[in-house]
Amino acid sequence: MEITHIEHIGIAVKSIEEQLPYYEGVLGLKCYNIETVEDQKVKTAFFKIGQTKIELLEPTSEESTIAKFIEKRGEGIHHIAYATTDVNEALKEVEAKGVRLIDQQARAGAEGLRIAFLHPKTTGSVLTELCEHPE
Ligand code: ZN
């Protein structure tokens, strides 16, 4: 597996709108996309810094894993996402090395990416996402 860069850092927030003054007004970043991922019950907002993004994650339902995360740990960094060239191949490789998978196969994520999560229990407590840009 080859990791090319950090694709994004996911940050759990109660309200994207309430955080915009910080990201846009203070940091001077521009939110270029807001998108709801229905099956994740989450609304996402993206900012680009070089080829890396900040992804704000706002729960759209109490059932959302983001809602549960905020309830348990408060707002803050939720996951790190590495860009790789072939997520399914990478999943096989890390699983063979003893990493527990949350997703057995790549699935559709925000922005048309193919994504899969690794279990934090086997990644030093960091929820880890692998992403692949569609070609
Ligand atoms: Zn993500």
Short mmCIF file of N, CA, C and O and ligand atoms in Angstrom, two decimals:
data_model
loop_
_atom_site.label_atom_id
_atom_site.label_comp_id
_atom_site.label_asym_id
_atom_site.label_seq_id
_atom_site.Cartn_x
_atom_site.Cartn_y
_atom_site.Cartn_z
N MET A 1 0.84 -1.19 0.00
CA MET A 1 0.00 0.00 0.00
C MET A 1 0.87 1.24 0.00
O MET A 1 1.89 1.30 0.67
N GLU A 2 0.44 2.21 -0.77
CA GLU A 2 1.16 3.47 -0.78
C GLU A 2 0.24 4.60 -0.35
O GLU A 2 -0.80 4.84 -0.97
N ILE A 3 0.61 5.27 0.74
CA ILE A 3 -0.15 6.43 1.18
C ILE A 3 0.50 7.66 0.56
O ILE A 3 1.70 7.88 0.71
N THR A 4 -0.30 8.43 -0.18
CA THR A 4 0.27 9.56 -0.92
C THR A 4 0.23 10.87 -0.12
O THR A 4 1.12 11.69 -0.23
N HIS A 5 -0.81 11.05 0.66
CA HIS A 5 -0.90 12.27 1.48
C HIS A 5 -2.05 12.13 2.47
O HIS A 5 -2.81 11.16 2.41
N ILE A 6 -2.15 13.10 3.36
CA ILE A 6 -3.33 13.13 4.24
C ILE A 6 -4.45 13.75 3.43
O ILE A 6 -4.35 14.91 3.00
N GLU A 7 -5.49 12.97 3.18
CA GLU A 7 -6.58 13.44 2.35
C GLU A 7 -7.40 14.48 3.11
O GLU A 7 -7.69 15.55 2.61
N HIS A 8 -7.78 14.12 4.34
CA HIS A 8 -8.48 15.10 5.19
C HIS A 8 -8.40 14.71 6.66
O HIS A 8 -8.02 13.59 7.00
N ILE A 9 -8.76 15.68 7.48
CA ILE A 9 -8.92 15.43 8.91
C ILE A 9 -10.38 15.72 9.21
O ILE A 9 -10.91 16.76 8.81
N GLY A 10 -11.06 14.75 9.82
CA GLY A 10 -12.47 14.90 10.13
C GLY A 10 -12.66 15.43 11.55
O GLY A 10 -12.04 14.93 12.49
N ILE A 11 -13.47 16.46 11.66
CA ILE A 11 -13.71 17.09 12.97
C ILE A 11 -15.21 17.08 13.25
O ILE A 11 -16.01 17.57 12.44
N ALA A 12 -15.57 16.49 14.39
CA ALA A 12 -16.98 16.41 14.78
C ALA A 12 -17.42 17.74 15.39
O ALA A 12 -16.77 18.24 16.31
N VAL A 13 -18.50 18.30 14.87
CA VAL A 13 -19.04 19.56 15.41
C VAL A 13 -20.55 19.42 15.61
O VAL A 13 -21.21 18.64 14.91
N LYS A 14 -21.06 20.19 16.55
CA LYS A 14 -22.52 20.17 16.76
C LYS A 14 -23.21 20.93 15.65
O LYS A 14 -24.30 20.58 15.23
N SER A 15 -22.55 22.00 15.17
CA SER A 15 -23.16 22.84 14.15
C SER A 15 -22.09 23.41 13.22
O SER A 15 -21.19 24.12 13.68
N ILE A 16 -22.17 23.09 11.95
CA ILE A 16 -21.23 23.63 10.96
C ILE A 16 -21.35 25.16 10.94
O ILE A 16 -20.35 25.86 10.96
N GLU A 17 -22.58 25.62 10.93
CA GLU A 17 -22.83 27.06 10.85
C GLU A 17 -22.14 27.81 11.99
O GLU A 17 -21.56 28.87 11.77
N GLU A 18 -22.17 27.25 13.19
CA GLU A 18 -21.54 27.91 14.33
C GLU A 18 -20.02 27.92 14.23
O GLU A 18 -19.36 28.73 14.87
N GLN A 19 -19.45 27.00 13.46
CA GLN A 19 -17.99 26.93 13.33
C GLN A 19 -17.44 27.74 12.16
O GLN A 19 -16.25 28.00 12.09
N LEU A 20 -18.32 28.14 11.24
CA LEU A 20 -17.84 28.87 10.06
C LEU A 20 -17.08 30.16 10.40
O LEU A 20 -16.06 30.45 9.78
N PRO A 21 -17.53 30.93 11.40
CA PRO A 21 -16.76 32.14 11.73
C PRO A 21 -15.31 31.85 12.10
O PRO A 21 -14.42 32.64 11.80
N TYR A 22 -15.06 30.71 12.73
CA TYR A 22 -13.68 30.36 13.07
C TYR A 22 -12.89 29.96 11.82
O TYR A 22 -11.84 30.52 11.53
N TYR A 23 -13.41 29.00 11.06
CA TYR A 23 -12.66 28.50 9.90
C TYR A 23 -12.52 29.55 8.80
O TYR A 23 -11.47 29.67 8.18
N GLU A 24 -13.59 30.31 8.56
CA GLU A 24 -13.53 31.31 7.49
C GLU A 24 -13.03 32.65 8.00
O GLU A 24 -12.12 33.24 7.42
N GLY A 25 -13.59 33.10 9.10
CA GLY A 25 -13.26 34.43 9.61
C GLY A 25 -11.89 34.51 10.26
O GLY A 25 -11.16 35.47 10.07
N VAL A 26 -11.53 33.50 11.06
CA VAL A 26 -10.26 33.53 11.78
C VAL A 26 -9.14 32.90 10.95
O VAL A 26 -8.11 33.52 10.71
N LEU A 27 -9.35 31.69 10.46
CA LEU A 27 -8.29 31.00 9.71
C LEU A 27 -8.22 31.47 8.26
O LEU A 27 -7.23 31.24 7.58
N GLY A 28 -9.29 32.08 7.78
CA GLY A 28 -9.29 32.59 6.41
C GLY A 28 -9.44 31.50 5.36
O GLY A 28 -9.05 31.69 4.20
N LEU A 29 -9.99 30.35 5.75
CA LEU A 29 -10.23 29.28 4.78
C LEU A 29 -11.58 29.51 4.13
O LEU A 29 -12.41 30.26 4.64
N LYS A 30 -11.78 28.87 2.99
CA LYS A 30 -13.06 29.03 2.30
C LYS A 30 -13.78 27.69 2.23
O LYS A 30 -13.23 26.72 1.73
N CYS A 31 -15.00 27.68 2.75
CA CYS A 31 -15.80 26.46 2.65
C CYS A 31 -16.27 26.34 1.20
O CYS A 31 -17.00 27.18 0.72
N TYR A 32 -15.79 25.30 0.51
CA TYR A 32 -16.11 25.19 -0.93
C TYR A 32 -17.18 24.15 -1.22
O TYR A 32 -17.65 24.03 -2.34
N ASN A 33 -17.58 23.40 -0.19
CA ASN A 33 -18.60 22.39 -0.42
C ASN A 33 -19.28 22.00 0.88
O ASN A 33 -18.61 21.77 1.88
N ILE A 34 -20.61 21.95 0.86
CA ILE A 34 -21.37 21.40 1.99
C ILE A 34 -22.24 20.30 1.39
O ILE A 34 -22.88 20.51 0.37
N GLU A 35 -22.17 19.15 2.00
CA GLU A 35 -22.81 17.98 1.41
C GLU A 35 -23.36 17.09 2.53
O GLU A 35 -22.70 16.90 3.54
N THR A 36 -24.56 16.55 2.33
CA THR A 36 -25.12 15.62 3.31
C THR A 36 -24.91 14.20 2.81
O THR A 36 -25.19 13.91 1.65
N VAL A 37 -24.33 13.36 3.68
CA VAL A 37 -24.17 11.95 3.33
C VAL A 37 -25.26 11.20 4.08
O VAL A 37 -25.17 10.97 5.29
N GLU A 38 -26.34 10.87 3.34
CA GLU A 38 -27.55 10.33 3.96
C GLU A 38 -27.30 9.06 4.77
O GLU A 38 -27.76 8.95 5.91
N ASP A 39 -26.56 8.11 4.20
CA ASP A 39 -26.42 6.83 4.91
C ASP A 39 -25.53 6.95 6.15
O ASP A 39 -25.57 6.09 7.02
N GLN A 40 -24.79 8.05 6.25
CA GLN A 40 -23.99 8.28 7.46
C GLN A 40 -24.71 9.22 8.43
O GLN A 40 -24.22 9.50 9.51
N LYS A 41 -25.85 9.75 7.99
CA LYS A 41 -26.61 10.72 8.79
C LYS A 41 -25.72 11.86 9.26
O LYS A 41 -25.67 12.21 10.45
N VAL A 42 -25.02 12.43 8.29
CA VAL A 42 -24.07 13.47 8.62
C VAL A 42 -24.03 14.53 7.52
O VAL A 42 -24.22 14.23 6.34
N LYS A 43 -23.86 15.78 7.96
CA LYS A 43 -23.67 16.88 7.01
C LYS A 43 -22.20 17.24 7.08
O LYS A 43 -21.62 17.31 8.16
N THR A 44 -21.57 17.43 5.92
CA THR A 44 -20.13 17.68 5.89
C THR A 44 -19.84 19.03 5.24
O THR A 44 -20.55 19.44 4.32
N ALA A 45 -18.83 19.70 5.73
CA ALA A 45 -18.36 20.97 5.13
C ALA A 45 -16.87 20.84 4.91
O ALA A 45 -16.14 20.34 5.77
N PHE A 46 -16.41 21.26 3.73
CA PHE A 46 -15.01 21.07 3.35
C PHE A 46 -14.26 22.38 3.14
O PHE A 46 -14.78 23.32 2.57
N PHE A 47 -13.01 22.35 3.61
CA PHE A 47 -12.07 23.46 3.43
C PHE A 47 -10.80 22.84 2.90
O PHE A 47 -10.41 21.75 3.35
N LYS A 48 -10.12 23.52 1.98
CA LYS A 48 -8.91 22.95 1.41
C LYS A 48 -7.68 23.72 1.87
O LYS A 48 -7.68 24.94 1.89
N ILE A 49 -6.66 22.97 2.27
CA ILE A 49 -5.36 23.56 2.60
C ILE A 49 -4.35 22.74 1.82
O ILE A 49 -4.08 21.59 2.18
N GLY A 50 -3.81 23.30 0.74
CA GLY A 50 -2.97 22.49 -0.14
C GLY A 50 -3.82 21.37 -0.71
O GLY A 50 -4.94 21.60 -1.15
N GLN A 51 -3.31 20.15 -0.65
CA GLN A 51 -4.12 19.03 -1.16
C GLN A 51 -4.85 18.32 -0.02
O GLN A 51 -5.48 17.29 -0.23
N THR A 52 -4.76 18.88 1.17
CA THR A 52 -5.43 18.29 2.33
C THR A 52 -6.66 19.11 2.67
O THR A 52 -6.70 20.31 2.46
N LYS A 53 -7.68 18.42 3.17
CA LYS A 53 -8.92 19.11 3.53
C LYS A 53 -9.21 18.98 5.02
O LYS A 53 -8.77 18.03 5.66
N ILE A 54 -9.97 19.92 5.48
CA ILE A 54 -10.60 19.78 6.79
C ILE A 54 -12.05 19.45 6.48
O ILE A 54 -12.68 20.10 5.63
N GLU A 55 -12.56 18.42 7.12
CA GLU A 55 -13.94 18.00 6.91
C GLU A 55 -14.69 18.15 8.23
O GLU A 55 -14.42 17.42 9.19
N LEU A 56 -15.60 19.11 8.29
CA LEU A 56 -16.43 19.23 9.50
C LEU A 56 -17.61 18.28 9.36
O LEU A 56 -18.21 18.16 8.28
N LEU A 57 -17.91 17.59 10.43
CA LEU A 57 -18.97 16.59 10.43
C LEU A 57 -20.04 16.96 11.45
O LEU A 57 -19.76 17.03 12.64
N GLU A 58 -21.22 17.23 10.95
CA GLU A 58 -22.34 17.60 11.84
C GLU A 58 -23.40 16.50 11.74
O GLU A 58 -23.83 16.16 10.65
N PRO A 59 -23.82 15.94 12.88
CA PRO A 59 -24.83 14.88 12.82
C PRO A 59 -26.18 15.44 12.36
O PRO A 59 -26.54 16.56 12.74
N THR A 60 -26.88 14.68 11.53
CA THR A 60 -28.23 15.10 11.11
C THR A 60 -29.29 14.30 11.84
O THR A 60 -30.48 14.47 11.62
N SER A 61 -28.86 13.39 12.72
CA SER A 61 -29.78 12.56 13.49
C SER A 61 -29.09 12.11 14.77
O SER A 61 -27.86 12.01 14.82
N GLU A 62 -29.89 11.84 15.77
CA GLU A 62 -29.38 11.33 17.05
C GLU A 62 -28.72 9.96 16.86
O GLU A 62 -27.89 9.55 17.64
N GLU A 63 -29.13 9.29 15.80
CA GLU A 63 -28.64 7.93 15.51
C GLU A 63 -27.26 7.94 14.87
O GLU A 63 -26.61 6.90 14.76
N SER A 64 -26.86 9.10 14.41
CA SER A 64 -25.57 9.22 13.72
C SER A 64 -24.41 8.85 14.64
O SER A 64 -24.42 9.16 15.83
N THR A 65 -23.41 8.18 14.08
CA THR A 65 -22.23 7.86 14.90
C THR A 65 -21.53 9.14 15.36
O THR A 65 -20.90 9.15 16.41
N ILE A 66 -21.69 10.21 14.59
CA ILE A 66 -21.09 11.49 14.99
C ILE A 66 -21.81 12.05 16.23
O ILE A 66 -21.19 12.60 17.14
N ALA A 67 -23.13 11.89 16.27
CA ALA A 67 -23.89 12.34 17.44
C ALA A 67 -23.43 11.58 18.67
O ALA A 67 -23.23 12.15 19.75
N LYS A 68 -23.22 10.28 18.51
CA LYS A 68 -22.77 9.45 19.64
C LYS A 68 -21.36 9.81 20.07
O LYS A 68 -21.05 9.84 21.25
N PHE A 69 -20.51 10.10 19.08
CA PHE A 69 -19.14 10.51 19.38
C PHE A 69 -19.14 11.80 20.21
O PHE A 69 -18.46 11.90 21.22
N ILE A 70 -19.94 12.80 19.78
CA ILE A 70 -19.98 14.09 20.48
C ILE A 70 -20.53 13.91 21.89
O ILE A 70 -20.03 14.49 22.85
N GLU A 71 -21.54 13.07 22.00
CA GLU A 71 -22.15 12.81 23.30
C GLU A 71 -21.11 12.23 24.28
O GLU A 71 -21.05 12.59 25.44
N LYS A 72 -20.30 11.32 23.76
CA LYS A 72 -19.34 10.62 24.60
C LYS A 72 -18.05 11.41 24.84
O LYS A 72 -17.53 11.43 25.95
N ARG A 73 -17.55 12.05 23.79
CA ARG A 73 -16.22 12.67 23.88
C ARG A 73 -16.19 14.16 23.63
O ARG A 73 -15.13 14.78 23.71
N GLY A 74 -17.34 14.71 23.28
CA GLY A 74 -17.38 16.14 22.96
C GLY A 74 -16.94 16.41 21.53
O GLY A 74 -16.53 15.50 20.82
N GLU A 75 -17.03 17.67 21.12
CA GLU A 75 -16.60 18.04 19.77
C GLU A 75 -15.08 17.92 19.67
O GLU A 75 -14.38 18.02 20.67
N GLY A 76 -14.60 17.74 18.47
CA GLY A 76 -13.15 17.69 18.29
C GLY A 76 -12.76 16.76 17.17
O GLY A 76 -13.60 16.29 16.39
N ILE A 77 -11.46 16.49 17.08
CA ILE A 77 -10.94 15.64 16.00
C ILE A 77 -11.55 14.25 16.08
O ILE A 77 -11.56 13.62 17.14
N HIS A 78 -12.09 13.82 14.96
CA HIS A 78 -12.82 12.55 14.92
C HIS A 78 -12.04 11.47 14.19
O HIS A 78 -11.99 10.34 14.63
N HIS A 79 -11.44 11.80 13.06
CA HIS A 79 -10.65 10.81 12.32
C HIS A 79 -9.63 11.46 11.41
O HIS A 79 -9.71 12.64 11.11
N ILE A 80 -8.68 10.62 11.00
CA ILE A 80 -7.69 11.07 10.01
C ILE A 80 -7.86 10.19 8.78
O ILE A 80 -8.11 8.98 8.91
N ALA A 81 -7.78 10.80 7.61
CA ALA A 81 -8.00 10.06 6.37
C ALA A 81 -6.76 10.14 5.49
O ALA A 81 -6.30 11.23 5.15
N TYR A 82 -6.24 8.98 5.15
CA TYR A 82 -5.08 8.90 4.28
C TYR A 82 -5.51 8.57 2.86
O TYR A 82 -6.37 7.71 2.65
N ALA A 83 -4.90 9.24 1.90
CA ALA A 83 -5.17 8.94 0.50
C ALA A 83 -4.27 7.79 0.07
O ALA A 83 -3.07 7.79 0.36
N THR A 84 -4.87 6.84 -0.59
CA THR A 84 -4.11 5.72 -1.13
C THR A 84 -4.65 5.41 -2.52
O THR A 84 -5.72 5.91 -2.90
N THR A 85 -3.93 4.62 -3.28
CA THR A 85 -4.32 4.44 -4.67
C THR A 85 -5.40 3.36 -4.85
O THR A 85 -6.16 3.40 -5.80
N ASP A 86 -5.45 2.40 -3.92
CA ASP A 86 -6.42 1.32 -4.05
C ASP A 86 -6.88 0.87 -2.66
O ASP A 86 -6.18 0.14 -1.96
N VAL A 87 -8.05 1.33 -2.27
CA VAL A 87 -8.54 1.07 -0.91
C VAL A 87 -8.75 -0.42 -0.66
O VAL A 87 -8.33 -0.94 0.38
N ASN A 88 -9.37 -1.13 -1.59
CA ASN A 88 -9.62 -2.56 -1.36
C ASN A 88 -8.33 -3.35 -1.19
O ASN A 88 -8.24 -4.22 -0.33
N GLU A 89 -7.35 -2.98 -1.98
CA GLU A 89 -6.04 -3.63 -1.87
C GLU A 89 -5.42 -3.31 -0.51
O GLU A 89 -4.90 -4.20 0.17
N ALA A 90 -5.51 -2.06 -0.10
CA ALA A 90 -4.95 -1.62 1.18
C ALA A 90 -5.65 -2.34 2.35
O ALA A 90 -5.00 -2.72 3.32
N LEU A 91 -6.96 -2.53 2.23
CA LEU A 91 -7.71 -3.21 3.30
C LEU A 91 -7.20 -4.63 3.49
O LEU A 91 -6.99 -5.09 4.62
N LYS A 92 -6.99 -5.32 2.38
CA LYS A 92 -6.48 -6.70 2.45
C LYS A 92 -5.12 -6.72 3.14
O LYS A 92 -4.85 -7.57 3.99
N GLU A 93 -4.30 -5.76 2.75
CA GLU A 93 -2.95 -5.71 3.27
C GLU A 93 -2.93 -5.43 4.78
O GLU A 93 -2.25 -6.13 5.53
N VAL A 94 -3.68 -4.43 5.23
CA VAL A 94 -3.63 -4.09 6.67
C VAL A 94 -4.32 -5.18 7.50
O VAL A 94 -3.90 -5.45 8.62
N GLU A 95 -5.35 -5.80 6.94
CA GLU A 95 -6.03 -6.87 7.66
C GLU A 95 -5.07 -8.05 7.88
O GLU A 95 -5.02 -8.63 8.96
N ALA A 96 -4.28 -8.33 6.86
CA ALA A 96 -3.29 -9.41 6.97
C ALA A 96 -2.24 -9.08 8.03
O ALA A 96 -1.61 -9.97 8.59
N LYS A 97 -2.08 -7.79 8.31
CA LYS A 97 -1.11 -7.36 9.33
C LYS A 97 -1.76 -7.17 10.70
O LYS A 97 -1.17 -6.59 11.60
N GLY A 98 -3.00 -7.64 10.82
CA GLY A 98 -3.64 -7.67 12.14
C GLY A 98 -4.53 -6.49 12.48
O GLY A 98 -5.00 -6.36 13.60
N VAL A 99 -4.77 -5.60 11.51
CA VAL A 99 -5.65 -4.46 11.77
C VAL A 99 -7.10 -4.89 11.59
O VAL A 99 -7.44 -5.60 10.65
N ARG A 100 -7.94 -4.46 12.53
CA ARG A 100 -9.36 -4.77 12.45
C ARG A 100 -10.04 -3.77 11.53
O ARG A 100 -9.81 -2.56 11.63
N LEU A 101 -10.88 -4.25 10.65
CA LEU A 101 -11.57 -3.38 9.69
C LEU A 101 -12.97 -3.04 10.19
O LEU A 101 -13.64 -3.89 10.76
N ILE A 102 -13.39 -1.81 9.96
CA ILE A 102 -14.80 -1.46 10.18
C ILE A 102 -15.55 -1.76 8.89
O ILE A 102 -16.62 -2.35 8.89
N ASP A 103 -14.97 -1.34 7.78
CA ASP A 103 -15.55 -1.64 6.46
C ASP A 103 -14.71 -2.72 5.79
O ASP A 103 -13.50 -2.56 5.64
N GLN A 104 -15.36 -3.77 5.38
CA GLN A 104 -14.65 -4.87 4.72
C GLN A 104 -14.28 -4.51 3.29
O GLN A 104 -13.38 -5.11 2.71
N GLN A 105 -15.02 -3.53 2.75
CA GLN A 105 -14.80 -3.12 1.37
C GLN A 105 -14.98 -1.62 1.25
O GLN A 105 -15.71 -1.03 2.04
N ALA A 106 -14.34 -1.04 0.25
CA ALA A 106 -14.51 0.39 0.00
C ALA A 106 -15.98 0.69 -0.30
O ALA A 106 -16.68 -0.11 -0.92
N ARG A 107 -16.43 1.83 0.19
CA ARG A 107 -17.80 2.26 -0.10
C ARG A 107 -17.77 3.73 -0.47
O ARG A 107 -16.73 4.39 -0.35
N ALA A 108 -18.92 4.25 -0.89
CA ALA A 108 -18.98 5.64 -1.33
C ALA A 108 -18.95 6.59 -0.14
O ALA A 108 -19.68 6.41 0.83
N GLY A 109 -18.08 7.59 -0.20
CA GLY A 109 -18.03 8.63 0.82
C GLY A 109 -18.38 9.97 0.20
O GLY A 109 -18.82 10.03 -0.95
N ALA A 110 -18.20 11.03 0.97
CA ALA A 110 -18.47 12.37 0.46
C ALA A 110 -17.49 12.68 -0.67
O ALA A 110 -16.42 12.08 -0.77
N GLU A 111 -17.88 13.60 -1.53
CA GLU A 111 -17.04 14.08 -2.63
C GLU A 111 -16.65 13.00 -3.62
O GLU A 111 -15.60 13.08 -4.26
N GLY A 112 -17.47 11.95 -3.71
CA GLY A 112 -17.22 10.90 -4.69
C GLY A 112 -16.03 10.01 -4.39
O GLY A 112 -15.59 9.23 -5.24
N LEU A 113 -15.49 10.12 -3.17
CA LEU A 113 -14.35 9.27 -2.82
C LEU A 113 -14.82 7.86 -2.49
O LEU A 113 -15.96 7.65 -2.09
N ARG A 114 -13.93 6.90 -2.68
CA ARG A 114 -14.16 5.55 -2.20
C ARG A 114 -13.41 5.45 -0.87
O ARG A 114 -12.22 5.77 -0.81
N ILE A 115 -14.11 5.05 0.18
CA ILE A 115 -13.54 5.13 1.52
C ILE A 115 -13.76 3.84 2.31
O ILE A 115 -14.64 3.04 1.98
N ALA A 116 -12.96 3.65 3.36
CA ALA A 116 -13.17 2.55 4.30
C ALA A 116 -12.49 2.94 5.61
O ALA A 116 -11.46 3.62 5.61
N PHE A 117 -13.09 2.50 6.71
CA PHE A 117 -12.55 2.83 8.03
C PHE A 117 -11.88 1.63 8.67
O PHE A 117 -12.32 0.49 8.51
N LEU A 118 -10.81 1.94 9.42
CA LEU A 118 -10.11 0.93 10.21
C LEU A 118 -10.49 1.15 11.67
O LEU A 118 -10.72 2.28 12.11
N HIS A 119 -10.54 0.06 12.43
CA HIS A 119 -10.99 0.16 13.82
C HIS A 119 -9.91 0.78 14.71
O HIS A 119 -8.76 0.34 14.69
N PRO A 120 -10.31 1.78 15.52
CA PRO A 120 -9.32 2.47 16.37
C PRO A 120 -8.63 1.56 17.39
O PRO A 120 -7.54 1.89 17.87
N LYS A 121 -9.26 0.43 17.68
CA LYS A 121 -8.65 -0.47 18.64
C LYS A 121 -7.30 -0.99 18.16
O LYS A 121 -6.43 -1.34 18.96
N THR A 122 -7.14 -1.05 16.84
CA THR A 122 -5.88 -1.57 16.29
C THR A 122 -5.06 -0.50 15.56
O THR A 122 -4.13 -0.81 14.83
N THR A 123 -5.44 0.78 15.76
CA THR A 123 -4.68 1.86 15.10
C THR A 123 -4.25 2.91 16.13
O THR A 123 -4.23 4.11 15.83
N GLY A 124 -3.94 2.46 17.32
CA GLY A 124 -3.50 3.41 18.35
C GLY A 124 -4.58 4.39 18.75
O GLY A 124 -4.30 5.56 19.02
N SER A 125 -5.82 3.91 18.76
CA SER A 125 -6.97 4.73 19.19
C SER A 125 -7.31 5.88 18.25
O SER A 125 -8.06 6.78 18.62
N VAL A 126 -6.76 5.86 17.04
CA VAL A 126 -7.11 6.90 16.07
C VAL A 126 -8.02 6.28 15.01
O VAL A 126 -7.61 5.37 14.29
N LEU A 127 -9.25 6.76 14.96
CA LEU A 127 -10.14 6.28 13.91
C LEU A 127 -9.52 6.68 12.58
O LEU A 127 -9.21 7.86 12.35
N THR A 128 -9.28 5.68 11.73
CA THR A 128 -8.50 5.91 10.51
C THR A 128 -9.32 5.55 9.29
O THR A 128 -9.97 4.51 9.24
N GLU A 129 -9.28 6.43 8.31
CA GLU A 129 -10.01 6.24 7.07
C GLU A 129 -9.02 6.15 5.92
O GLU A 129 -8.02 6.86 5.92
N LEU A 130 -9.26 5.24 5.02
CA LEU A 130 -8.47 5.18 3.79
C LEU A 130 -9.36 5.68 2.66
O LEU A 130 -10.54 5.33 2.60
N CYS A 131 -8.83 6.52 1.78
CA CYS A 131 -9.62 7.06 0.68
C CYS A 131 -8.90 6.90 -0.63
O CYS A 131 -7.69 6.93 -0.70
N GLU A 132 -9.74 6.81 -1.63
CA GLU A 132 -9.23 6.66 -3.00
C GLU A 132 -10.02 7.61 -3.88
O GLU A 132 -11.25 7.63 -3.82
N HIS A 133 -9.32 8.40 -4.65
CA HIS A 133 -9.99 9.29 -5.60
C HIS A 133 -10.40 8.49 -6.82
O HIS A 133 -9.61 7.72 -7.35
N PRO A 134 -11.65 8.64 -7.25
CA PRO A 134 -12.06 7.92 -8.46
C PRO A 134 -11.31 8.48 -9.66
O PRO A 134 -11.08 9.69 -9.73
N GLU A 135 -10.93 7.61 -10.56
CA GLU A 135 -10.19 8.10 -11.75
C GLU A 135 -11.14 8.23 -12.92
O GLU A 135 -12.05 7.48 -13.07
ZN ZN B 1 -13.54 11.38 6.45
#
